[in-house]
Each structure stands twice: as C-alpha cells, then as structure tokens.
Amino acid sequence: MTAHDREHEPEPEPEIETDPETTETGTENESERSGDAGSGPILVPNRILETDAIEPGVVSLLSRASVVLLGYHELPEQTPPGQARLQFEDRAQNRLDELAESLELAGATVETRLVFTHDREQTLNRVADETNCVATLLPNPSMRLEDVLVPLRGERSVERVAGLVGNLLAGLDVSVTLYHLERGDERASAAVLERGRKVLTGRGVDPELIETRTETSRTPVRAIVRTAEEFDAVVMGESDPGVMTFVFGQTAAEVAERFRGPVLVVRRRGDEDGPADDPTVPVERSEDSTE
Amino acid sequence: MDERPDAGDPPATNVEGDQPVIDASMETEDATVHEEGTELERTITLTGGLSIGVGTMIGAGIFVFPGLAAGRAGPAAAASFAIGAVVALLVALPASELATAMPRSGGGYYFISRGLGTVYGTVVGLGLWLGLVFASAFYLVGFGHYAAAVLAEIGIQLSVNPAVPLGVLFGALLTGLSMTGTERAAAVQNVVVGLLLVILSIFLAYGSLDSLGLFGAESTPERFAPFGPMPVISTAALVFTSYLGFAQVATVAGEIEQPSRNLPLAMIGSVVVVGLFYVTTIFVATSAFSSGDLEAFGETAIVEVAREFVGLPGAVAILVAGLLATVSSANASILSSSRAVYALSKDALLPRRASEINLRYGTPHVALGLAGVPILLLTATGQVELLAEVASFLHLVMYGLLCVALLVLRRNPPEWYDPDFRTPAYPVVPVVGALASFGLIAFMDFRSIAIGIGVMIVSVGWYFVYADEITLKGQV
C-alpha cells in the first residue's frame, strides 16, 4: 500500500487534548500497525544549477527509497520564470538526469521534477503534497553512511519515523541509534524506544545494528545536534517535542541548520498537528499502544 | 502579413534566424507545466497583484495630476478622472477575459499578437515597452518634484530647480537595483502600497468631511466646469496615465496564483480602488483651493492641500507619501517594461539576446537596460504632460486593440479559447471600450499624437524589416 492509498482511510480524530482516552483506540493505530507506516516517496530537493552530484552518503541513505528528485532554480522577483527556463532549461534537465541516474544506479526508484520559481518553500511544499512524499531530505554533504541517529518523540510518530528508517536501511550495513529525550519519565522513554526497536526489526533491520540512548536536556535542539556530531545522518519527525515549537521554531529545521550532515525530516501527517506528539503523554497510553 | 493560424506549419524565423519559442503548456492553479515536464511556479498572490496594479497607478493621479488637471478643467477635473475610470473599466473587463483565457506573461501584447496577428502584436508590444518607458519617466519627473519640495521644506535653496536631476539620479538608482537583484522587493512594495492607502484614506476622509462643511470651514465657491465641457474630456485624456497600471497586472499573468480568480479581481479591483481615490482627491483639492491656485502649485499641489487642512504634519505626511508613490510607480513600470521586452524577444520580434539573464545576479539585465536607459533620457527632458500623454497614447492604442481582439476571438473562437471570466454585457462593453480608447486619443495634444504615431510607424517598419515572416496568431 502506498501513501496515496492511505489517504483514503478514515481520518483519525485529531482532538487529543480534548479527549485523550478515545483517540488511542481509533483507526490510526490499526493503520500504523499495518506495516506501511513511513512508506512513500522521499522528496530530495536540489538547487539544480549549483549541484554537481549527490554525495555518496546521501546516495547510500536513499538506495532503497522511492525518490522524488526535485531540481529547482530560484529567481529574483524581477526575473520571469519563463525567461530563466528559456536560458537554463537544457542545462538543468541534463544535470537532473545525471543526478537521477546516480540514484538509480544505487537502486533507488526516481521520479524527477524541474521547477523554476520565485519561492523555494512554496515549490517544495507543493511538490511534496502533489507526490504524497512522506519525508524531505535537507541535503547537507555526507561522504559516507555508517551510522544514523534517529531522535524519537511521543509514540504517535514512532511508527512513521522508525518505519521509514526501517524501509531505508533494512539489509544495509548501517547502524541505527534510537534516541529519546527523557522528560522525567523513564518508563515513557523506554516504551518509545522499545516500540521503535520493534518497528525496525519488523522491517528487517538487523537487531545487532540497533542501539538506543536516552538523555535529559532542557534544550532539545542543542542536545540533538551535540549527539548527532558522532553520526553521519539524522532522521527525525517534523514537529517539535511540545511547546518549544512555538518558542524556538521547528526543531528539525534548526537541527538541519546546525548539523553538518544530511537530515531526513519525516513530514507530519494532517491529523498530527497540534500537541499530538507532546512528550508528556501519560505512561499508560504508551503501554496501551505497545501492546 | 499573411497570417495563418495553422499550427501545423513550423513558425518562420526573423532576420537573425531565430524562431518564436512557442511550446505547449498546461496551466494549473499553482504552476505552468510544459510538455516536457518543466514547471514554472506561480508565486504572486491576489494581494501581490493588487499591489502591482494600485502601486503602478496611485503615484500619478494623486500626487502629480491634481494641480495640472484642476488648472485645465476646474473642479470638473473630478469628472475627468471619473471618465478615465470608466474607460479603464471598459478595457479592464475584456482584458480580464483575455487574461484568463491566456494566463501568460506579456499582458496586452500577448493577447493581441495571438488574437489579431503579428503586425498588431509588434505595434502593441513595442508600444507597450516604450509606453511604459514614457510612463516611468513621467513618474520619475514627478518624484523629482517631490524630492525638490522636500529640499525646499527643510530649507535647502538651490540656484537651479533640482527636480529633473533628482529624477534622473533616482531612475538610475532604481534601474541599477533591479539589475543587481533586490531582496524582497515585492514584499516592500506591498507594505508601501498599504501604507499609502492608509495615509490617503485618513487625509481624504478628513478633507471630505471638511469640504462638506462639517467642520464649519468655508468651501471655495467656484463653478463646476468654468472652462466648459471640452477641457473636461481633454483633461481625461491627459490624466488617463493614472489608469495604466491595471494592464501591468497582465504582464505578470503567468506568475499569478489561481489566475482564473485573481487576474480579474486584481485588474478590476485596482481600477475601482484608484478611481475612487482620484475622484475624492480632486473633490477635496478643488474644495480647498481655487483651480487657479492649484495650477500655480503645480505637480505638488496636493501637499499644499494637506497643509491647508492639517498644517505642517499633513504636508510632511503627503510629501513622504508622494515620494513613496512615485517611486513605487516608476519601479513597477521599469519591471513591467522589461517583461514586455522579454515577451517580444521570446517571440523573435526582438533579438534573443534581449532576454538574456545575468549569470551573477540572475536578473534580466539586458531587458532592464533597454527599459532603464531610455527612461533616463526621457526623464531628463522634464516634460511632465508630454511624457504622460505619449504614455497614455501608446497604452490607449493597446487597450483599443485589446477590445478588438476580444471581439475577433469571440466571433470566431479558436479551439483553445476557453476563458474562466466572461465580459459582461458583450458586445457593448468591448465595442464602447474600443471606441472610448481610440476616441480619447483625439483629445490629446498635437505633439503627443505625433510622437505616438511616429512610434507606431517605426514599429510597423521594424516588423517588416526584422520579422515579417513570423506567425503568432493563434500560437498559444
């Protein structure tokens, strides 16, 4: 089943804060457990006229993925996109084909898109929506891929984040470290990490390659970036552990800005905005869902 | 001139051997998707479109014309602006229909070259480029007058009038900035236009209440049309420059989001908004001063009106607003003019080199230069009324032909013609729109008409020398 199919399933109730009891029993867990969580294409945006090649580490990370390779060229407001197309289309298309070929050689399935735009954000969001991408790669350079850090949050996103990691890395000789920022509740942390491990092994990742780690910190971005320094890539969910989102902006974007390697950001699904990923989830709920 | 809308024939070349770049594309709400898959993102919102329209127009009607218009027509100058608004609206409706049928950049040029054929397209395209050049020079001279008034206000006395040199200087600065790539210029433009509308609304609301006698001040008794009806119409022809902006929305039609909804709203909406502001402005100005006084105040008459109502703070606020408004109009026109050059070059009616993009700044530097350099030369003449009328002339020719193009397309609609917006009261609106557009030209100054016709003759000559084999009719 693809991400597209999943869209047609009944939408789970989003109002977790008004009624936390009922939201746990809905259709979401069914679909999340059905084994397709985190499956779907990955958006890989490139500033096409300035990208010579996709770094080897990124190629390995994507070698089992279905990739939407987006080549874009961002223009100043006074330049009509059509005018830029006239001059740069051939070069951009050739470059894009080369990049696509390098991913295909590694085993990825690739669909290419070429866009001339005034607004990069708008283009990325539109293409990601149109192609039902489950994650976006923030492409920092990376020469090799030996270990990946996977910061996890509340249990809702675990299925998708760990599921995607499992799909990408199963069968590869890459170690995965599941990471959780503890907020004064060891049991909750342990439950999240255990569930993540289950998802990974379920997707075929060698249990020997899975590690877990917890940490306590009041500054999640700094903690994640510091820990990530030992790793070659980071895979994480889009939204932040809780209220901090509103104060400090999106964690993933900040991590991507400070971390030198590639960051794969798993997109939030429509039903998950708001405090669904709040780390202060009651323990019994985590236990429920790991059943 | 043998136009065949037969898309099967490959398009012929111009004297340099270039062909028009015409390729099948599909328009969606968010992007233009070409056959081979390349997408062009649409990024201008309704606010952005309105801001282009209003921002281009508002500089002239309020901040340059009131004194000149009142001097010519007396308090009936308000009627002149109203006539201008009606003519603009009669053209904006057909233009909206054409724009939703062909939401491509190039504006009036594109619609006419596809609807009526290459020779009309060449005349209108070169006319659009030069019309915007004249308009931009006019705005810059207006800017110069405001800058000079600011200098006078803070007590700097110069032996020569600094208005024209300041206008040229600022024109050079604007062209330079747009060539080197300005960050977030559109966002700044939106804020500037919003700010202008707020300042003007407060000023006009106060002025209107005052003029109606609510604050007990005496209004100036004067006959409505002291010089008779003819000057009212000739003034309408002069001030029509204040309504040129709505068509500039169509020059970026290819970049506007949800074009079927936003293009008509932005074009018609901006004409209605500025029309109301203009008429109110003239009403307030002619209530405060006699038309003779207004004429004596010249280009910055509205500053004196504000001073009369609110004292020095009012004068300062309007001076600042005048600087912002004329700059925003000039800037928007330079950019639109460069887009007209691009549209012509893409269709091989101008050398391909004209649409080249600068590799360092990513800007269309040749097209911007082709707009900027003649603008500076014309600004240096300092001829406000002549610049305004030539700009109006060249635009009115386009507007008239636009209405004709609509009639031609509606009478015998090609397969691709499927507009989302349909002109109401067809065929009355386009017929009256065409007659009014061409009619207004007759009321212009002789020199303006001569220059305008000269530009058209050169354009036709250019077509026969450079590109008479090219067929654009129906090539969408």
XYZ file of N, CA, C and O in Angstrom, chain A residues 75-89 91 93 112-119 122-124 126-127 130, chain B residues 21 23 30-31 34 36 38-43 178 181-182 184-186 255 257 335 339 342 355-357 359 361-364:
248
model
N 14.617 32.294 -8.463
C 14.943 33.505 -9.211
C 14.575 34.747 -8.432
O 13.631 34.730 -7.637
N 15.283 35.849 -8.694
C 14.845 37.113 -8.106
C 13.484 37.512 -8.678
O 13.102 37.060 -9.759
N 12.775 38.356 -7.942
C 11.403 38.701 -8.343
C 11.324 39.328 -9.724
O 10.321 39.208 -10.409
N 12.383 40.027 -10.135
C 12.278 40.738 -11.416
C 12.537 39.839 -12.611
O 12.479 40.296 -13.744
N 12.842 38.570 -12.375
C 13.098 37.660 -13.486
C 11.907 36.738 -13.690
O 11.571 35.966 -12.802
N 11.245 36.796 -14.842
C 10.138 35.874 -15.080
C 10.663 34.438 -15.153
O 11.672 34.194 -15.818
N 10.004 33.494 -14.474
C 10.475 32.100 -14.511
C 10.604 31.572 -15.933
O 11.525 30.808 -16.232
N 9.698 31.996 -16.815
C 9.760 31.526 -18.195
C 11.036 31.977 -18.893
O 11.587 31.280 -19.734
N 11.499 33.168 -18.521
C 12.720 33.695 -19.118
C 13.925 32.870 -18.668
O 14.818 32.565 -19.468
N 13.931 32.489 -17.406
C 15.017 31.652 -16.900
C 14.964 30.276 -17.557
O 15.991 29.692 -17.896
N 13.768 29.788 -17.774
C 13.613 28.481 -18.402
C 14.242 28.497 -19.794
O 14.957 27.579 -20.186
N 13.968 29.578 -20.541
C 14.498 29.727 -21.888
C 16.008 29.514 -21.905
O 16.562 28.883 -22.797
N 16.673 30.060 -20.899
C 18.127 30.052 -20.897
C 18.717 28.821 -20.216
O 19.761 28.339 -20.614
N 18.071 28.322 -19.171
C 18.714 27.309 -18.337
C 18.095 25.929 -18.414
O 18.593 24.997 -17.809
N 16.971 25.773 -19.139
C 16.250 24.511 -19.050
C 17.111 23.306 -19.448
O 17.160 22.302 -18.743
N 20.381 22.857 -19.583
C 21.433 22.553 -18.617
C 20.840 21.915 -17.359
O 21.342 20.906 -16.844
N 18.005 20.317 -17.021
C 17.442 18.989 -17.277
C 18.565 17.942 -17.367
O 18.446 16.856 -16.812
N 11.581 12.535 -11.496
C 12.191 13.868 -11.445
C 11.165 14.954 -11.694
O 10.184 14.767 -12.408
N 11.406 16.098 -11.066
C 10.598 17.295 -11.297
C 11.565 18.457 -11.462
O 12.548 18.560 -10.723
N 11.287 19.331 -12.434
C 12.127 20.512 -12.633
C 11.243 21.753 -12.538
O 10.262 21.875 -13.265
N 11.574 22.650 -11.601
C 10.721 23.816 -11.368
C 11.552 25.101 -11.341
O 12.590 25.160 -10.682
N 11.087 26.116 -12.072
C 11.650 27.466 -11.943
C 10.692 28.265 -11.077
O 9.487 28.286 -11.328
N 11.223 28.909 -10.052
C 10.334 29.505 -9.052
C 10.912 30.779 -8.456
O 12.117 31.022 -8.530
N 10.042 31.578 -7.864
C 10.476 32.727 -7.066
C 10.509 32.366 -5.591
O 10.973 33.142 -4.787
N 9.916 31.231 -5.242
C 9.725 30.934 -3.830
C 9.969 29.449 -3.565
O 9.129 28.606 -3.830
N 7.516 27.446 -1.176
C 6.230 27.158 -1.807
C 6.349 25.979 -2.769
O 5.499 25.097 -2.798
N 7.427 25.964 -3.546
C 7.633 24.889 -4.508
C 7.826 23.553 -3.803
O 7.226 22.547 -4.175
N 8.663 23.546 -2.756
C 8.911 22.298 -2.026
C 7.614 21.743 -1.444
O 7.320 20.553 -1.559
N 4.529 22.358 -2.375
C 3.580 21.943 -3.405
C 3.952 20.571 -3.961
O 3.114 19.671 -4.042
N 5.239 20.410 -4.323
C 5.657 19.141 -4.924
C 5.512 18.006 -3.907
O 5.050 16.911 -4.241
N 1.843 17.155 -3.799
C 1.350 16.512 -5.014
C 1.819 15.066 -5.130
O 1.132 14.224 -5.693
N 9.723 31.075 -29.478
C 9.684 29.910 -28.595
C 8.238 29.700 -28.188
O 7.712 30.409 -27.339
N 5.699 26.698 -27.017
C 5.561 25.278 -26.730
C 4.333 25.028 -25.884
O 3.935 25.851 -25.071
N -1.433 26.489 -9.582
C -0.187 26.842 -8.905
C 1.021 26.904 -9.819
O 2.080 27.346 -9.396
N 0.901 26.402 -11.049
C 2.099 26.340 -11.885
C 1.715 26.233 -13.348
O 0.594 25.896 -13.692
N 5.067 22.639 -18.620
C 5.359 22.486 -20.035
C 5.352 21.016 -20.421
O 5.440 20.137 -19.579
N 7.422 18.992 -21.740
C 8.499 18.087 -21.343
C 8.620 17.983 -19.824
O 9.533 17.359 -19.315
N 8.836 20.523 -17.432
C 9.355 21.646 -16.655
C 8.212 22.500 -16.123
O 7.275 22.800 -16.847
N 8.301 22.853 -14.843
C 7.220 23.614 -14.218
C 7.687 25.027 -13.886
O 8.827 25.234 -13.503
N 6.778 25.974 -14.036
C 7.040 27.354 -13.626
C 6.067 27.674 -12.507
O 4.862 27.676 -12.704
N 6.623 27.918 -11.327
C 5.772 28.137 -10.150
C 5.064 29.487 -10.244
O 5.653 30.481 -10.643
N 3.787 29.506 -9.874
C 3.069 30.778 -9.745
C 3.203 31.243 -8.306
O 2.819 30.523 -7.391
N 3.738 32.436 -8.103
C 4.038 32.854 -6.732
C 3.422 34.190 -6.341
O 3.581 34.621 -5.215
N 17.407 47.056 -9.645
C 16.672 45.915 -10.198
C 17.602 45.009 -11.004
O 17.353 43.817 -11.112
N 19.459 42.732 -8.455
C 18.637 41.800 -7.695
C 18.308 42.321 -6.321
O 19.133 42.337 -5.430
N 17.087 42.782 -6.137
C 16.694 43.279 -4.825
C 15.975 42.176 -4.071
O 15.117 41.494 -4.612
N 13.352 40.709 -1.620
C 12.039 41.017 -1.065
C 11.447 42.340 -1.557
O 10.780 43.034 -0.806
N 11.732 42.720 -2.805
C 11.204 43.988 -3.313
C 9.682 43.970 -3.333
O 9.040 44.969 -3.024
N 9.094 42.821 -3.669
C 7.638 42.746 -3.754
C 7.007 42.927 -2.379
O 5.981 43.601 -2.237
N 2.593 34.484 -13.669
C 3.157 34.230 -12.339
C 2.134 34.357 -11.231
O 2.454 34.271 -10.053
N -0.958 33.299 -8.917
C -1.633 32.093 -8.420
C -3.114 32.147 -8.751
O -3.705 33.221 -8.750
N 9.974 47.376 -14.267
C 9.912 45.910 -14.280
C 8.953 45.418 -15.362
O 9.253 44.478 -16.098
N 9.595 43.150 -18.820
C 8.838 41.936 -19.144
C 8.264 42.010 -20.557
O 8.146 40.989 -21.244
N 11.059 41.044 -22.807
C 11.224 39.582 -22.785
C 10.183 38.896 -23.665
O 10.508 37.998 -24.457
N 16.621 38.936 -24.009
C 16.028 38.257 -22.848
C 17.067 37.484 -22.048
O 16.730 36.672 -21.208
N 18.332 37.778 -22.312
C 19.410 37.093 -21.602
C 19.365 37.388 -20.103
O 19.030 38.495 -19.686
N 19.753 36.390 -19.330
C 19.759 36.574 -17.877
C 21.193 36.678 -17.380
O 22.065 35.920 -17.809
N 24.313 36.082 -15.309
C 24.681 34.863 -14.588
C 25.026 35.148 -13.129
O 24.845 34.306 -12.268
N 23.756 37.818 -11.168
C 22.639 38.291 -10.351
C 21.331 37.567 -10.643
O 20.359 37.735 -9.928
N 21.301 36.792 -11.723
C 20.058 36.097 -12.056
C 18.960 37.022 -12.541
O 17.790 36.667 -12.530
N 19.317 38.235 -12.956
C 18.296 39.199 -13.392
C 18.368 39.402 -14.907
O 19.407 39.196 -15.519
N 17.260 39.814 -15.514
C 17.264 40.063 -16.970
C 17.907 41.416 -17.260
O 17.222 42.393 -17.515
